[in-house]
XYZ file of C-alpha atoms in Angstrom:
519
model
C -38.094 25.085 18.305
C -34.282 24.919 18.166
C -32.869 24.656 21.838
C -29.346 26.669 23.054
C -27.645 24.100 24.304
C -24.564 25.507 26.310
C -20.999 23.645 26.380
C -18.198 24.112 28.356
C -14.478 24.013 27.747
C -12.464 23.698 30.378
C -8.287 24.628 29.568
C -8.761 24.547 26.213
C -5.592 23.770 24.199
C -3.574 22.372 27.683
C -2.903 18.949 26.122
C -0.771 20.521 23.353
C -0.812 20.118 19.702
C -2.369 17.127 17.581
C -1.667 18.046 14.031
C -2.192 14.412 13.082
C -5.730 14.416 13.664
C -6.083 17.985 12.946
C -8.988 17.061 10.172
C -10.839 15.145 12.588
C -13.059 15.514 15.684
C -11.172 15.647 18.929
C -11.402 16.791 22.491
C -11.322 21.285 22.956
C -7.777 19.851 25.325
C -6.106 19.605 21.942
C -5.068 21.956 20.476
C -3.992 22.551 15.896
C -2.146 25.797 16.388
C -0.434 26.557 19.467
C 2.079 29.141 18.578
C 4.743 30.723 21.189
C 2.732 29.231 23.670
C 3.271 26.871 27.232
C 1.189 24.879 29.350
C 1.743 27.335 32.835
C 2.141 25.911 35.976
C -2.208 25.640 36.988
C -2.417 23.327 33.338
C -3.741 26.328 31.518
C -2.234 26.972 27.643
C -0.280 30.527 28.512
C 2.021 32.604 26.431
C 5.655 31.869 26.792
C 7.890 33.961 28.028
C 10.281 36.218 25.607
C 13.867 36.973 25.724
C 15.396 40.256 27.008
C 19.328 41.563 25.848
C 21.666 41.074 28.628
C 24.216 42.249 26.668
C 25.757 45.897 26.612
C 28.269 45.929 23.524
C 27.370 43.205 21.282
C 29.758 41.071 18.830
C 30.691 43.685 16.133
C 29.096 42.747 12.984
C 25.990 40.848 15.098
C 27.395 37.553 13.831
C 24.517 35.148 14.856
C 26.151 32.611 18.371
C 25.908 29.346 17.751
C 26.959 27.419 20.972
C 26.550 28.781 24.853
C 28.127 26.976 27.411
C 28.211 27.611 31.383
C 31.738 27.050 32.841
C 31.149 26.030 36.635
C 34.494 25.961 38.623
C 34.993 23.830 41.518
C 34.170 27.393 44.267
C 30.826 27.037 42.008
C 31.436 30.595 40.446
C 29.733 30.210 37.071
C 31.075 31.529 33.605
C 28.997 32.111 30.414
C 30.814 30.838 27.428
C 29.885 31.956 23.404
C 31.415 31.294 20.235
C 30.249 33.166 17.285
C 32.061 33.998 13.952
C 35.206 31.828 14.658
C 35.755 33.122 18.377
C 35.153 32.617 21.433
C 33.562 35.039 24.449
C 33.660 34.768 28.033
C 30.899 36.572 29.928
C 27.530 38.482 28.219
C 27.587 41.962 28.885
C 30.729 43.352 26.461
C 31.909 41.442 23.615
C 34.248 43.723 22.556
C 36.529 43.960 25.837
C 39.511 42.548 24.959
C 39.869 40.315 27.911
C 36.795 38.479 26.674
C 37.853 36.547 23.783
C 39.595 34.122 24.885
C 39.983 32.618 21.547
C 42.898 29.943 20.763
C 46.000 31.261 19.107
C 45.299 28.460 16.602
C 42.222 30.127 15.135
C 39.186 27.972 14.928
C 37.605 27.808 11.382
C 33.869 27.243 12.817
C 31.883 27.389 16.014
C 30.652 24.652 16.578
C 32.720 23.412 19.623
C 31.318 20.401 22.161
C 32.359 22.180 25.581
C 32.794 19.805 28.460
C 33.630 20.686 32.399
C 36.179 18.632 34.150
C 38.276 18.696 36.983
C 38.157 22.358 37.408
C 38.773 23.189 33.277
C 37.059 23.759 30.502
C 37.647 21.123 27.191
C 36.330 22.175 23.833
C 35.974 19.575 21.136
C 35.167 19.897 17.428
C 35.859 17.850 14.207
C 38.629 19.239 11.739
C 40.339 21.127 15.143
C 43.034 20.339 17.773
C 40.938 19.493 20.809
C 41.367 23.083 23.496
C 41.434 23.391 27.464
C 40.545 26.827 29.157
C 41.079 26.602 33.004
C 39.502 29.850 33.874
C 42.163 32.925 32.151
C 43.583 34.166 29.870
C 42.809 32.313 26.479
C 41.975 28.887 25.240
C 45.291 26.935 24.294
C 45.705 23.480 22.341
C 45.380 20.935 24.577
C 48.457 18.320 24.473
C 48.389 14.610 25.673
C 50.357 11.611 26.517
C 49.567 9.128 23.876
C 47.209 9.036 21.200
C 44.113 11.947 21.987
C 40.986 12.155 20.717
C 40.462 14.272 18.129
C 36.762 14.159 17.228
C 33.431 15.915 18.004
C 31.809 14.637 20.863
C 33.162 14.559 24.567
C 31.615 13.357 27.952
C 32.651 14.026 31.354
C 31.528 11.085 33.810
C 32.840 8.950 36.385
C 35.831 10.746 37.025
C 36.953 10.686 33.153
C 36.866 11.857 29.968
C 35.135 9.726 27.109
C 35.841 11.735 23.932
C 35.597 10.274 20.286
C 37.764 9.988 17.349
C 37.281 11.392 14.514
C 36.561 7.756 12.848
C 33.355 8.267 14.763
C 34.135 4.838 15.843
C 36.656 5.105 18.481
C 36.063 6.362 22.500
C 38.986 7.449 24.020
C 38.931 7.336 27.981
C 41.294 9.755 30.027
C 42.929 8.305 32.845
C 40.903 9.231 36.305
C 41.281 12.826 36.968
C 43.638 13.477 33.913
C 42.719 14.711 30.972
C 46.206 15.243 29.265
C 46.881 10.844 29.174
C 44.762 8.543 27.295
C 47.533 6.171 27.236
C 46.737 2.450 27.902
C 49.574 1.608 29.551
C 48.688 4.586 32.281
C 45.428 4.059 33.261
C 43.634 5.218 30.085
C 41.449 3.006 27.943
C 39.508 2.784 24.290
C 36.656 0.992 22.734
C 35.885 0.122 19.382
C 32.332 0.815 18.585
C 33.098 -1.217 14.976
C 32.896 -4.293 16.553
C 30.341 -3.481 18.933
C 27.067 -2.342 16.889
C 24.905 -5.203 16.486
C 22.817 -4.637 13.178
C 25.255 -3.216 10.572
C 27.704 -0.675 10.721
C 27.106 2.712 12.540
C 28.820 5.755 13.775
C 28.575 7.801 17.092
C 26.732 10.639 17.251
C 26.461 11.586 20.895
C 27.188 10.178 24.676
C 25.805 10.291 27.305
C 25.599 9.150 31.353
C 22.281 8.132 33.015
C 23.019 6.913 36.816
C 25.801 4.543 36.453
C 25.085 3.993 32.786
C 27.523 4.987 30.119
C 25.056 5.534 26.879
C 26.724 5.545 23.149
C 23.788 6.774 20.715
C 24.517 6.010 17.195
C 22.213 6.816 14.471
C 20.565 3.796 14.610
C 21.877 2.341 17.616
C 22.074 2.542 21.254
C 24.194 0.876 23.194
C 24.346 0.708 27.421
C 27.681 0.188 29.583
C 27.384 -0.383 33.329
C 30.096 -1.611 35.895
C 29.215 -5.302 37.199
C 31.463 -4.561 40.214
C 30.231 -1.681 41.282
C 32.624 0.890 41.528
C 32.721 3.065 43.866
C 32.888 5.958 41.079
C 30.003 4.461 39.243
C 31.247 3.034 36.485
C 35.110 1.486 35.774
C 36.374 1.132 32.136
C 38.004 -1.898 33.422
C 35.044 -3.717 34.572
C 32.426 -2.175 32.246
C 30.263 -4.587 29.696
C 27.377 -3.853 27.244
C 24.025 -4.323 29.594
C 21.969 -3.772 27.109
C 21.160 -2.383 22.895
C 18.412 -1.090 21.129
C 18.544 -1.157 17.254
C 16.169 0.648 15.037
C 16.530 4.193 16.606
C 19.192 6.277 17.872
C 20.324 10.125 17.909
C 20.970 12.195 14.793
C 22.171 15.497 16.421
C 24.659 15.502 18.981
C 23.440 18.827 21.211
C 19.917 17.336 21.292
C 20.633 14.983 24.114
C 19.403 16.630 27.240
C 19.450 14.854 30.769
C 15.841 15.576 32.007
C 15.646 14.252 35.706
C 14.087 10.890 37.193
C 16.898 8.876 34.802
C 15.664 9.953 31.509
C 17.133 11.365 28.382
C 15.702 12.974 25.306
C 17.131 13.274 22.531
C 16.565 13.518 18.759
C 16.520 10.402 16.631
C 15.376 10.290 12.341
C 11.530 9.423 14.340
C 10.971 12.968 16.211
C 12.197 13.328 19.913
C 12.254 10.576 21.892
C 12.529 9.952 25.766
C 15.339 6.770 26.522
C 13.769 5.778 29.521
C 10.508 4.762 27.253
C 12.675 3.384 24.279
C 13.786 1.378 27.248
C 10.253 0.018 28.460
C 9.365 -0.543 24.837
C 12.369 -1.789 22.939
C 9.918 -3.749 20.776
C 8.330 -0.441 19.472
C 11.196 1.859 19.215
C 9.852 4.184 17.059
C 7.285 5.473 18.933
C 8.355 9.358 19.689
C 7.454 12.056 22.133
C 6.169 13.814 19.093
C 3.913 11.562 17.611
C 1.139 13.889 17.657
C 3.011 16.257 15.493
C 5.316 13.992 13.498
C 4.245 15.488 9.710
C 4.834 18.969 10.616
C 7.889 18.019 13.120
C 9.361 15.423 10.648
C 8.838 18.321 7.817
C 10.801 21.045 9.589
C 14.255 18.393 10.604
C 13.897 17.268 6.679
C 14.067 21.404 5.641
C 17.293 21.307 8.161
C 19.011 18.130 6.785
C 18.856 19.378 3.424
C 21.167 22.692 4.564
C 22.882 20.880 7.768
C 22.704 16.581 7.049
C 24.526 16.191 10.332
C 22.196 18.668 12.518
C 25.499 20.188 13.461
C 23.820 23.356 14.273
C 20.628 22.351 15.789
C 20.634 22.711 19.700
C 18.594 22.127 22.842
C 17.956 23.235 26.416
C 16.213 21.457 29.419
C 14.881 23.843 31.984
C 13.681 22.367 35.353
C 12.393 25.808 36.919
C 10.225 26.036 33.581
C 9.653 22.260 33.650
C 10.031 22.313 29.484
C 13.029 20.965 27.082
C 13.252 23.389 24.134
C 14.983 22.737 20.608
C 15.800 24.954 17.973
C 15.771 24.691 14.357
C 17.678 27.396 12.492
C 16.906 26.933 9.135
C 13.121 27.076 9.765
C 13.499 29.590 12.628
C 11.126 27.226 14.679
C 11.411 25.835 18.188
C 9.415 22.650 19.558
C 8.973 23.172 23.205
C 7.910 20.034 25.151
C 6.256 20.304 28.580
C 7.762 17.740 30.967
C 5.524 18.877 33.804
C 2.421 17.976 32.772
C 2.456 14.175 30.673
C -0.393 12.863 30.636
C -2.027 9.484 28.803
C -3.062 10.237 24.684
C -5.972 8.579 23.157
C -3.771 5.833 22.622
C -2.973 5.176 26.284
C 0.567 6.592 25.820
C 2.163 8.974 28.225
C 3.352 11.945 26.240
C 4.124 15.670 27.313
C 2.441 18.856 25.764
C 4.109 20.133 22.461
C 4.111 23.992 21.621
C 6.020 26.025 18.675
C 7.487 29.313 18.802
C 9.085 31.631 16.920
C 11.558 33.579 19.142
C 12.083 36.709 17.917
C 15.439 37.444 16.714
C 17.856 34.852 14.559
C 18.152 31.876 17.304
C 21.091 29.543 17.106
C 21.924 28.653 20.499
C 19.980 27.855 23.970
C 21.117 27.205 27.421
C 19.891 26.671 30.656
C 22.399 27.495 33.710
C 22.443 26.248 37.195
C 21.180 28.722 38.863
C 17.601 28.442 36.912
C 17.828 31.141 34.469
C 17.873 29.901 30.656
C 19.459 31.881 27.897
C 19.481 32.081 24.014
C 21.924 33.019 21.419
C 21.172 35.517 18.782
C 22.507 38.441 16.285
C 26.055 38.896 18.362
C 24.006 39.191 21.835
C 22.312 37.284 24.377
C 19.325 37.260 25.710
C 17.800 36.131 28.789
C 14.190 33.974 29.017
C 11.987 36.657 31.028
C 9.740 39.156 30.293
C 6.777 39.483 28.328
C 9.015 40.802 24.678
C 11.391 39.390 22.080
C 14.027 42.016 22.716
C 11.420 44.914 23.696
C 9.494 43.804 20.351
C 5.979 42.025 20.904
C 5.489 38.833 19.613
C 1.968 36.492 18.591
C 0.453 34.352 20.597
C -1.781 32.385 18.216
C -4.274 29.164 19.232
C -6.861 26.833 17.421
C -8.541 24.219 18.925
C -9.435 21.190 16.312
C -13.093 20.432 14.986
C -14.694 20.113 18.563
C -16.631 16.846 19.633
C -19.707 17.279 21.188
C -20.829 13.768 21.264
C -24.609 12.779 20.409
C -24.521 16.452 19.278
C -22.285 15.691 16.544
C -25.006 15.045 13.618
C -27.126 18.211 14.600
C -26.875 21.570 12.857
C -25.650 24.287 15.313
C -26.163 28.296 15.449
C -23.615 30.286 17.292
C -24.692 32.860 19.553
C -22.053 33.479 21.849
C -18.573 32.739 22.903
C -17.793 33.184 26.741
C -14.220 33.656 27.320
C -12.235 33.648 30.503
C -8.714 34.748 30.185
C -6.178 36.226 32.461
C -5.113 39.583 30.173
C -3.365 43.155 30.201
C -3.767 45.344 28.059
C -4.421 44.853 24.121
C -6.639 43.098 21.282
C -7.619 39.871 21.447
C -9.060 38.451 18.236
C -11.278 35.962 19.447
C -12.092 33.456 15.705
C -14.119 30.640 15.050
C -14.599 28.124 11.680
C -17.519 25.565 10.452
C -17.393 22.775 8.570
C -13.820 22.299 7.171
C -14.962 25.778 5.039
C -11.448 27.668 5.306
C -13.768 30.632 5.991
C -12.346 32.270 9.354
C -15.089 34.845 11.403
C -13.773 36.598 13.774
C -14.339 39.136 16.227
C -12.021 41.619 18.472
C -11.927 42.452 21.923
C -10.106 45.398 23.410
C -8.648 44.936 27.134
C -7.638 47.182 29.460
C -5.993 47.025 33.019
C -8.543 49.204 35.434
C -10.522 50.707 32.628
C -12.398 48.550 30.474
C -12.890 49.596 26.581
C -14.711 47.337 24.584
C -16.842 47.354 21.535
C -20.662 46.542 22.756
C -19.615 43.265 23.985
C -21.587 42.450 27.804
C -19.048 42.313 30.357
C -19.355 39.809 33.623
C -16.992 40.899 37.125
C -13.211 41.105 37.164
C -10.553 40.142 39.132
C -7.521 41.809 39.664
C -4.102 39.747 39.235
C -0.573 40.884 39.928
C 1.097 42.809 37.698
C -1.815 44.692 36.393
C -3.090 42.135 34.895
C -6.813 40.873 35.425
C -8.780 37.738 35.251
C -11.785 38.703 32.651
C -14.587 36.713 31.827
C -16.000 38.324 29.038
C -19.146 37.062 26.310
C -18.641 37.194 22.899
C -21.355 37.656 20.584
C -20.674 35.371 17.627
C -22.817 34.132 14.302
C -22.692 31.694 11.999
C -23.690 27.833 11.939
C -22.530 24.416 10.447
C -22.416 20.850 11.610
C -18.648 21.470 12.971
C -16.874 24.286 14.847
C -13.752 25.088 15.689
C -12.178 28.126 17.908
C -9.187 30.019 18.552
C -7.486 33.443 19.479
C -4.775 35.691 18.784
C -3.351 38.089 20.243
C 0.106 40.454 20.569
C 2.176 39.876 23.415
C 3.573 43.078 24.556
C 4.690 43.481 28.398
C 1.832 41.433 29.737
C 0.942 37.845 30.506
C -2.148 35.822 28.476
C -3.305 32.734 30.104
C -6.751 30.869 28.570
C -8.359 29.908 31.328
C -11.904 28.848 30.259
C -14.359 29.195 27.161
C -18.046 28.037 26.770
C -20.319 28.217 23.461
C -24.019 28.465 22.929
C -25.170 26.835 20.192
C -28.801 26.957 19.003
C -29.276 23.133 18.172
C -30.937 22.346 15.104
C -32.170 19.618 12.643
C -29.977 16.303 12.063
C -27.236 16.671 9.598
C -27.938 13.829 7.074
């Protein structure tokens, strides 16, 4: 007589996705689609949040923003910068007051400025344009220097300076401490020539960076590290600096993907996936070796669908929120982002720490992201802005969709199995949940929907076990599932609307009726 054997699955889907193995048997913890989804704070795969319109009169025409940038004056009061069809906007809630384009008289020709704080101003840098200072009113205005300037598209401040590059993409220029109007070397203000520098062929700088007292150059297949052997008392000294160290065979393609991410780490996006410095660092004899190894066809798939429209990544950006513990990136031309979970890393079946990976689809046209001081992280769309909160793409609902892979079960593996019934515990509000299941590498999807309710439960002859109420009127529902069907291989999944409420898979279990070996 076949036997029910039951099997649990505890936070299904909480170790991200694993596309690479996605036609083989792995643990329920991966996951094969995890769409607009995070791993929440308990280690349970959740919907993410969405985005709500902070902003009152948008840009006219909805022209899509492409950078955001927080301007943080020395009294700590913070400013929202936004540049979108060849302007620029202070603040988010009225684009079309007047006193908030604070556009250069020089008129830019594209938006895709590298905004730096320093020493109470705002410098904005892009290739093709005079280099621009705002110091907190009235408009932008070219920014003018004694000596040579820089005049490229990448700018750092650090260590009391400015480190901006030419346009050669082989030349730093360093400001003289506190000054960011003299580069001169005969007052206090320094170069270096990356040309003689690289040490495996030529290369060109993409991005820069500063981890403690580390001044990082990334080129695209290069990365070089300055320190200060004296120890300055600023951190690092042009005068004193030398190369400590250099990694060849990676380095970062897209300037605005370099995000600082606490405990002296980077990431940042290199022709391998994203990748995390401090581990390029550990293993420099395996440099390849990426954050998002576990999705690198589908990852390296959507940057080759952007190179072929953008073969600089000019447009491509990033965030790193700490409050939400994940760095986000953004891919325009695919409308995708890749949202990695810093919180919760954890050791892959290859013994390597790595950090969930999610996708979404933000609702909206997406160019820019930003995460401000004060914890809240924005995103740039059609001529507004929109805040991360809430439980809506701009009061539209959005999918939350999941698949496990083909589920291990061990010695169980070889035997035929019989679905009865899927037990599902989520944490719901109101709506459908289609609850779906697969056998055998068929393609064939069954399915079956569930309604929820807050207070009032309406369902469709499905057994119901107790509830528990959760703030926000939304409940903790543990609900079985009768299913059918049977093959030598399952896999599971939901999907479900987001619309004003939270969804957080907390648990499922199966009951199989095991059968005959599977020869």
């Amino acid at each position: 007589m076949a036997q029910i054997q039951p099997v649990d699955i505890v936070a299904p889907g909480a170790a991200g996705l694993n596309t690479e193995r996605k036609n083989t048997l792995m643990a329920p913890q991966w996951a094969t689609v995890a769409q607009n989804a995070v791993v929440n704070r308990s280690g349970r795969l959740a919907a993410r949040l969405g985005w709500a319109d902070q902003t009152t009169t948008g840009i006219a025409g909805s022209p899509g923003i492409k950078v955001m940038h927080e301007y943080l004056n020395e009294a700590g009061a913070s400013v929202i910068l936004s540049t979108a069809s060849n302007k620029i906007y202070k603040n988010i809630s009225d684009f079309t007051d007047a006193a908030n384009d604070i556009t250069s008289s020089t008129a830019p020709t594209a938006d895709n400025w590298k905004f730096i704080n320093f020493n109470n101003k705002v410098l904005g840098f892009q290739k093709g344009h005079t280099p621009i200072t705002w110091a907190g009113s009235g408009d932008f205005t070219d920014a003018s220097y004694t000596g040579t300037g820089p005049d490229g598209n990448e700018a750092l401040a650090a260590f009391g300076r400015v480190w901006a590059v030419d346009a050669d993409l082989q030349t730093i220029r360093i400001s003289k401490l506190l000054d960011d109007t003299i580069y001169d070397l005969a007052d206090d203000g320094h170069t270096i020539d990356m040309s003689s520098v690289w040490t495996n062929g030529m290369d060109e700088i993409v991005a820069l960076a500063a981890i403690g007292a580390n001044f990082v150059v990334f080129g695209k297949n290069h990365i070089v590290m300055w320190a200060d052997g004296s120890g300055s008392e600023i951190g690092l000294s042009p005068t004193n600096m030398h190369v400590v160290d250099t990694i060849e065979g990676t380095g970062c393609i897209c300037r605005d993907s370099v995000q600082a991410t606490g405990e002296g780490d980077l990431i940042y996006l290199s022709r391998n996936g994203l990748q995390s410095l401090g581990r390029v660092i550990q293993f420099k004899s395996n440099p390849i070796i990426s954050l998002t190894k576990n999705v690198r066809t589908d990852f390296l798939e959507v940057m080759s669908t952007q190179r072929a429209s953008d073969a600089d990544f000019d447009t491509v950006r990033s965030a790193y929120s700490p409050e939400e513990g994940i760095y986000v990136i953004n891919f325009p031309q695919e409308d995708i982002q890749y949202c990695l979970d810093i919180h919760h890393p954890f050791s892959d079946d290859d013994d390597e720490i790595v950090f969930p990976v999610t996708t979404w689809t933000l609702g909206g046209t997406i160019n820019a992201l930003l995460a401000i001081d004060a914890g809240d992280m924005y995103v740039g769309s059609s001529g507004v802005v929109g805040k991360y909160s809430g439980r809506q793409d701009d009061t539209s609902a959005y999918i939350f969709d999941f698949e496990t892979g083909w589920l291990d079960f061990g010695e169980l593996n070889h035997r035929l199995k019989r679905l009865k019934e899927i037990v599902a515990t989520v944490l719901v509000g109101t709506g459908i949940v289609e609850w779906k299941w697969e056998f055998d590498f068929s393609g064939i999807e069954l399915s079956r929907q569930l309604s929820y309710a807050t207070g009032v439960v309406s369902e469709w002859g499905i057994a119901e076990w107790g509830n528990s109420e959760f703030a926000g009127g939304v409940i903790i529902k543990r609900k079985i599932l009768p299913a059918h069907g049977e093959g030598q291989f399952l896999k599971l999944g939901c999907k479900t609307d987001i619309n004003s409420f939270d969804f957080v898979i907390q648990q499922m279990s199966i009951a199989p009726k095991i059968g005959r070996m599977v020869t």
